[in-house]
CSV table of C-alpha atoms in Angstrom, one decimal:
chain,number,residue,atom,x,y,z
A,1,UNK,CA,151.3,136.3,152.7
A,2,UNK,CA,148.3,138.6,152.8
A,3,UNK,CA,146.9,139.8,155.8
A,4,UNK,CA,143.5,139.1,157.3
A,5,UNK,CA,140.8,141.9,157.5
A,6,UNK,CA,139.5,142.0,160.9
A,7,UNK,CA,135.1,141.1,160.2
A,8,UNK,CA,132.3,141.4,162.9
A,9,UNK,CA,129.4,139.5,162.3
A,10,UNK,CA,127.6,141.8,160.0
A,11,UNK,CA,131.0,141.9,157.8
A,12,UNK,CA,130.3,137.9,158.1
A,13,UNK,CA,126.4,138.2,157.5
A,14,UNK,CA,127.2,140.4,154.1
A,15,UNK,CA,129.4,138.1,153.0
A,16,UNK,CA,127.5,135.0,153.7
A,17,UNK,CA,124.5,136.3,151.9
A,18,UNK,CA,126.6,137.9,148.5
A,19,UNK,CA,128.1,134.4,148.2
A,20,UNK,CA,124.9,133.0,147.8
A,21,UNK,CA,123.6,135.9,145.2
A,22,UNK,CA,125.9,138.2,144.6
A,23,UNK,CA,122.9,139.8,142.5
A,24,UNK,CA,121.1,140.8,146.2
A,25,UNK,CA,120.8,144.7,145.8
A,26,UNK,CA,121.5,147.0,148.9
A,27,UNK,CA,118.4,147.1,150.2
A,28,UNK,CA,117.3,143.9,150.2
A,29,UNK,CA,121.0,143.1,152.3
A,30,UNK,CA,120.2,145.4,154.8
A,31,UNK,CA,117.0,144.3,155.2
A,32,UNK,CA,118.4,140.7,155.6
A,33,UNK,CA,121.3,142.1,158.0
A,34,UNK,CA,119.5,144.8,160.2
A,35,UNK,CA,120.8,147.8,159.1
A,36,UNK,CA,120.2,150.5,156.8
A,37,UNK,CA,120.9,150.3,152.8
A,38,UNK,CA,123.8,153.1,153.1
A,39,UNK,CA,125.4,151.5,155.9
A,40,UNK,CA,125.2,148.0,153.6
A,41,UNK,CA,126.5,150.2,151.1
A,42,UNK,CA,129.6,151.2,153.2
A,43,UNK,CA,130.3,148.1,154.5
A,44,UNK,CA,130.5,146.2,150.9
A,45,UNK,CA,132.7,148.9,149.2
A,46,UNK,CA,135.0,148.6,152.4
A,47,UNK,CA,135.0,145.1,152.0
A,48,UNK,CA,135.9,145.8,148.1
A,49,UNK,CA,138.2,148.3,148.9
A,50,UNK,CA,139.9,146.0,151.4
A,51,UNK,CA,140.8,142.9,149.1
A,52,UNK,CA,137.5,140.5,150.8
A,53,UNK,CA,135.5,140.9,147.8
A,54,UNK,CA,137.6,140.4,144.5
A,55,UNK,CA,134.5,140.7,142.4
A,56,UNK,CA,131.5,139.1,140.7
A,57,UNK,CA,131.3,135.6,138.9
A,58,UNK,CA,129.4,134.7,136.0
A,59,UNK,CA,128.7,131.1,136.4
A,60,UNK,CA,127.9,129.0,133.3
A,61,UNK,CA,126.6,125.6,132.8
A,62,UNK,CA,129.4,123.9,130.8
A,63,UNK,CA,127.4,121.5,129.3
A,64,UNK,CA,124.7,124.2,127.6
A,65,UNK,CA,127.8,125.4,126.0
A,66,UNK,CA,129.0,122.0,124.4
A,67,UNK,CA,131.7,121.5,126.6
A,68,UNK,CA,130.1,118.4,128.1
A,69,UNK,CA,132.8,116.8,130.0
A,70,UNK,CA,135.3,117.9,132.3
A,71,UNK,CA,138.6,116.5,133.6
A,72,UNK,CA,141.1,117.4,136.3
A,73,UNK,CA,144.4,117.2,134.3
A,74,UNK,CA,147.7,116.7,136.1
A,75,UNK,CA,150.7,118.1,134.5
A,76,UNK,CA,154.4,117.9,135.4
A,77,UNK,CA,156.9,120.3,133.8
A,78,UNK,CA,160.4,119.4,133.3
A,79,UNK,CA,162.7,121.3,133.8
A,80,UNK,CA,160.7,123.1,136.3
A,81,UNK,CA,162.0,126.5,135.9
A,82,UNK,CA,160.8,129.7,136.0
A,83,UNK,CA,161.6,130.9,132.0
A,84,UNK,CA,159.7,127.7,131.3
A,85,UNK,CA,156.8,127.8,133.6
A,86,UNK,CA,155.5,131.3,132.9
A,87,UNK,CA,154.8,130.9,129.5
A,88,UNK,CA,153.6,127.2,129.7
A,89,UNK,CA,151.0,128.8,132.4
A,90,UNK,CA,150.1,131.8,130.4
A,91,UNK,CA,149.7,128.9,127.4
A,92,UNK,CA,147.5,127.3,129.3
A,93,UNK,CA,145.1,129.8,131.2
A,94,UNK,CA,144.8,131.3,127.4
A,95,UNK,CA,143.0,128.1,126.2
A,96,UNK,CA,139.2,128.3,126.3
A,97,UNK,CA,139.0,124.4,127.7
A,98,UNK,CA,140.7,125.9,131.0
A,99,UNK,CA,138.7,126.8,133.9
A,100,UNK,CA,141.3,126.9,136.7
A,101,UNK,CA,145.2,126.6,136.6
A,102,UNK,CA,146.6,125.5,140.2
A,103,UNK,CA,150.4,125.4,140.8
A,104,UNK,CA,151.0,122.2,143.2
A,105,UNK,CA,153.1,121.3,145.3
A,106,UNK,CA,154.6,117.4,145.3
A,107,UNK,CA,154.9,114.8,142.3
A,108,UNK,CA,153.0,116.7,139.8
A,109,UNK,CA,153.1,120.5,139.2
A,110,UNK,CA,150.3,121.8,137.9
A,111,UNK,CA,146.7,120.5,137.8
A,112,UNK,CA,144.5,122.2,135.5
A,113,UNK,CA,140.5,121.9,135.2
A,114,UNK,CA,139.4,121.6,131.4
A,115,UNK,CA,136.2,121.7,130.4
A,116,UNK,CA,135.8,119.6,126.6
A,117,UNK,CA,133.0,118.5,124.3
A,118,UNK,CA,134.0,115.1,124.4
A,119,UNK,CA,136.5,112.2,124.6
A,120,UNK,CA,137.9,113.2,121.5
A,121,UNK,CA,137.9,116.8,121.9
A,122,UNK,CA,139.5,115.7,125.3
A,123,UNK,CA,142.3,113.1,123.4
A,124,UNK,CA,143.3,116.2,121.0
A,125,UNK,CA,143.2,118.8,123.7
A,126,UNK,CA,146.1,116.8,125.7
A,127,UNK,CA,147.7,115.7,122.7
A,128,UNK,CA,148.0,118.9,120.8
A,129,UNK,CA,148.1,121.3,123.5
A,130,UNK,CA,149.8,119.3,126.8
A,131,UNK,CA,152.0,116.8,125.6
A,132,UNK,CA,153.3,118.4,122.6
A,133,UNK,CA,155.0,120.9,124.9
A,134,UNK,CA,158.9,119.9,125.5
A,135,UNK,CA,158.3,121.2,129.2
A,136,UNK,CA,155.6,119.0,129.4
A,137,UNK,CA,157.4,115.4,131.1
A,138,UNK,CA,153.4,114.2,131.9
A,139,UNK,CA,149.9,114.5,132.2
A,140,UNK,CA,147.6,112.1,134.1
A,141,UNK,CA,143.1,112.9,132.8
A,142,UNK,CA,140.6,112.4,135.8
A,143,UNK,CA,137.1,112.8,134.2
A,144,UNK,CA,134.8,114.5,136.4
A,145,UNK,CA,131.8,112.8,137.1
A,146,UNK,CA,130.0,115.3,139.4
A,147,UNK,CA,130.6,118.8,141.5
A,148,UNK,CA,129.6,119.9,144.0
A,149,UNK,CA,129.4,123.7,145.5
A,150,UNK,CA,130.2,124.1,149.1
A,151,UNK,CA,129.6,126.6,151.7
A,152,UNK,CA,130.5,130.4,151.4
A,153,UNK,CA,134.3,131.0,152.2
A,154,UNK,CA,134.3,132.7,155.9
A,155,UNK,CA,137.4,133.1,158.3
A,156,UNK,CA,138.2,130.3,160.6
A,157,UNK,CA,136.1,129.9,163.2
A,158,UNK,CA,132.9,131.6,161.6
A,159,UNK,CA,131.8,128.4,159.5
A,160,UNK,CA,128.5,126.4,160.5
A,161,UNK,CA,128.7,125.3,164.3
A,162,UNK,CA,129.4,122.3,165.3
A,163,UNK,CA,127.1,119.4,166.9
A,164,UNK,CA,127.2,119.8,170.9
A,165,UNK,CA,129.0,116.9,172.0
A,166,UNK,CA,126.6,114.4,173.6
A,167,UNK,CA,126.6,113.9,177.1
């Protein structure tokens, strides 16, 4: 297990605000923050340096590239062995419909976030690319109806307050 970095709350104000835009130059962090643009400068390439900050995201709409509809698909292997599993995984992350490859714990081993054109595009990609698989014992499709984005990732204990309790 990787170990924490130890933040203070200017660590946690930097990363807050690149979550949010990770476009925000120097200065305009600093400015935000309360401190000046090289010491925002420092600070982010420590937290680089350190592991925090893994990189920067391109976030597409999905849909505005014809891959309309998404589905959460959950995949068991069989045998679930490790000559079998690296290359069905490698398979896998390799296909343009896959967003994000988790490896599970429980019933089902892998569940894999696809984004598809449409029900048939969906149909062939499970067909031709899942189930055709000899490691591949099952998939259960979960259409996505709707995401949502949630707060920027912080340590324990440095996420939004909560309510005082009322008296």
């Amino acid at each position: 297990m990787a170990e924490s970095v130890v933040l203070d709350p200017v660590d946690l104000h930097l990363l807050r605000l690149l979550q949010n835009d990770a476009r925000t130059t120097y200065r305009d962090l600093a400015a935000q923050v309360g401190v000046a643009p090289s010491t925002c400068l420092d600070r982010v390439t420590r937290l680089r340096r350190s592991g925090v900050i893994l990189g920067h995201q391109l976030r597409l709409d999905p849909a505005k590239l014809g891959r309309g509809l998404e589905a959460l698909l959950l995949v068991q292997v069989r045998p679930h062995r490790r000559e079998l599993v690296g290359p069905f995984v490698e398979r896998i992350r390799a296909l343009p419909e896959s967003r994000t490859v988790f490896h599970l714990t429980g019933p089902d081993d892998y569940l894999v976030h696809v984004a598809v054109a449409d029900m048939t595009d969906l149909q062939r990609l499970v067909l031709d690319e899942f189930t055709a698989r000899r490691e591949v014992a099952r998939v259960e499709t979960r259409l996505i109806f709707q995401q949502w984005d949630c707060g920027p990732l912080l340590p324990p204990g440095h996420g939004v307050s909560k309510p005082a309790e009322q008296a």
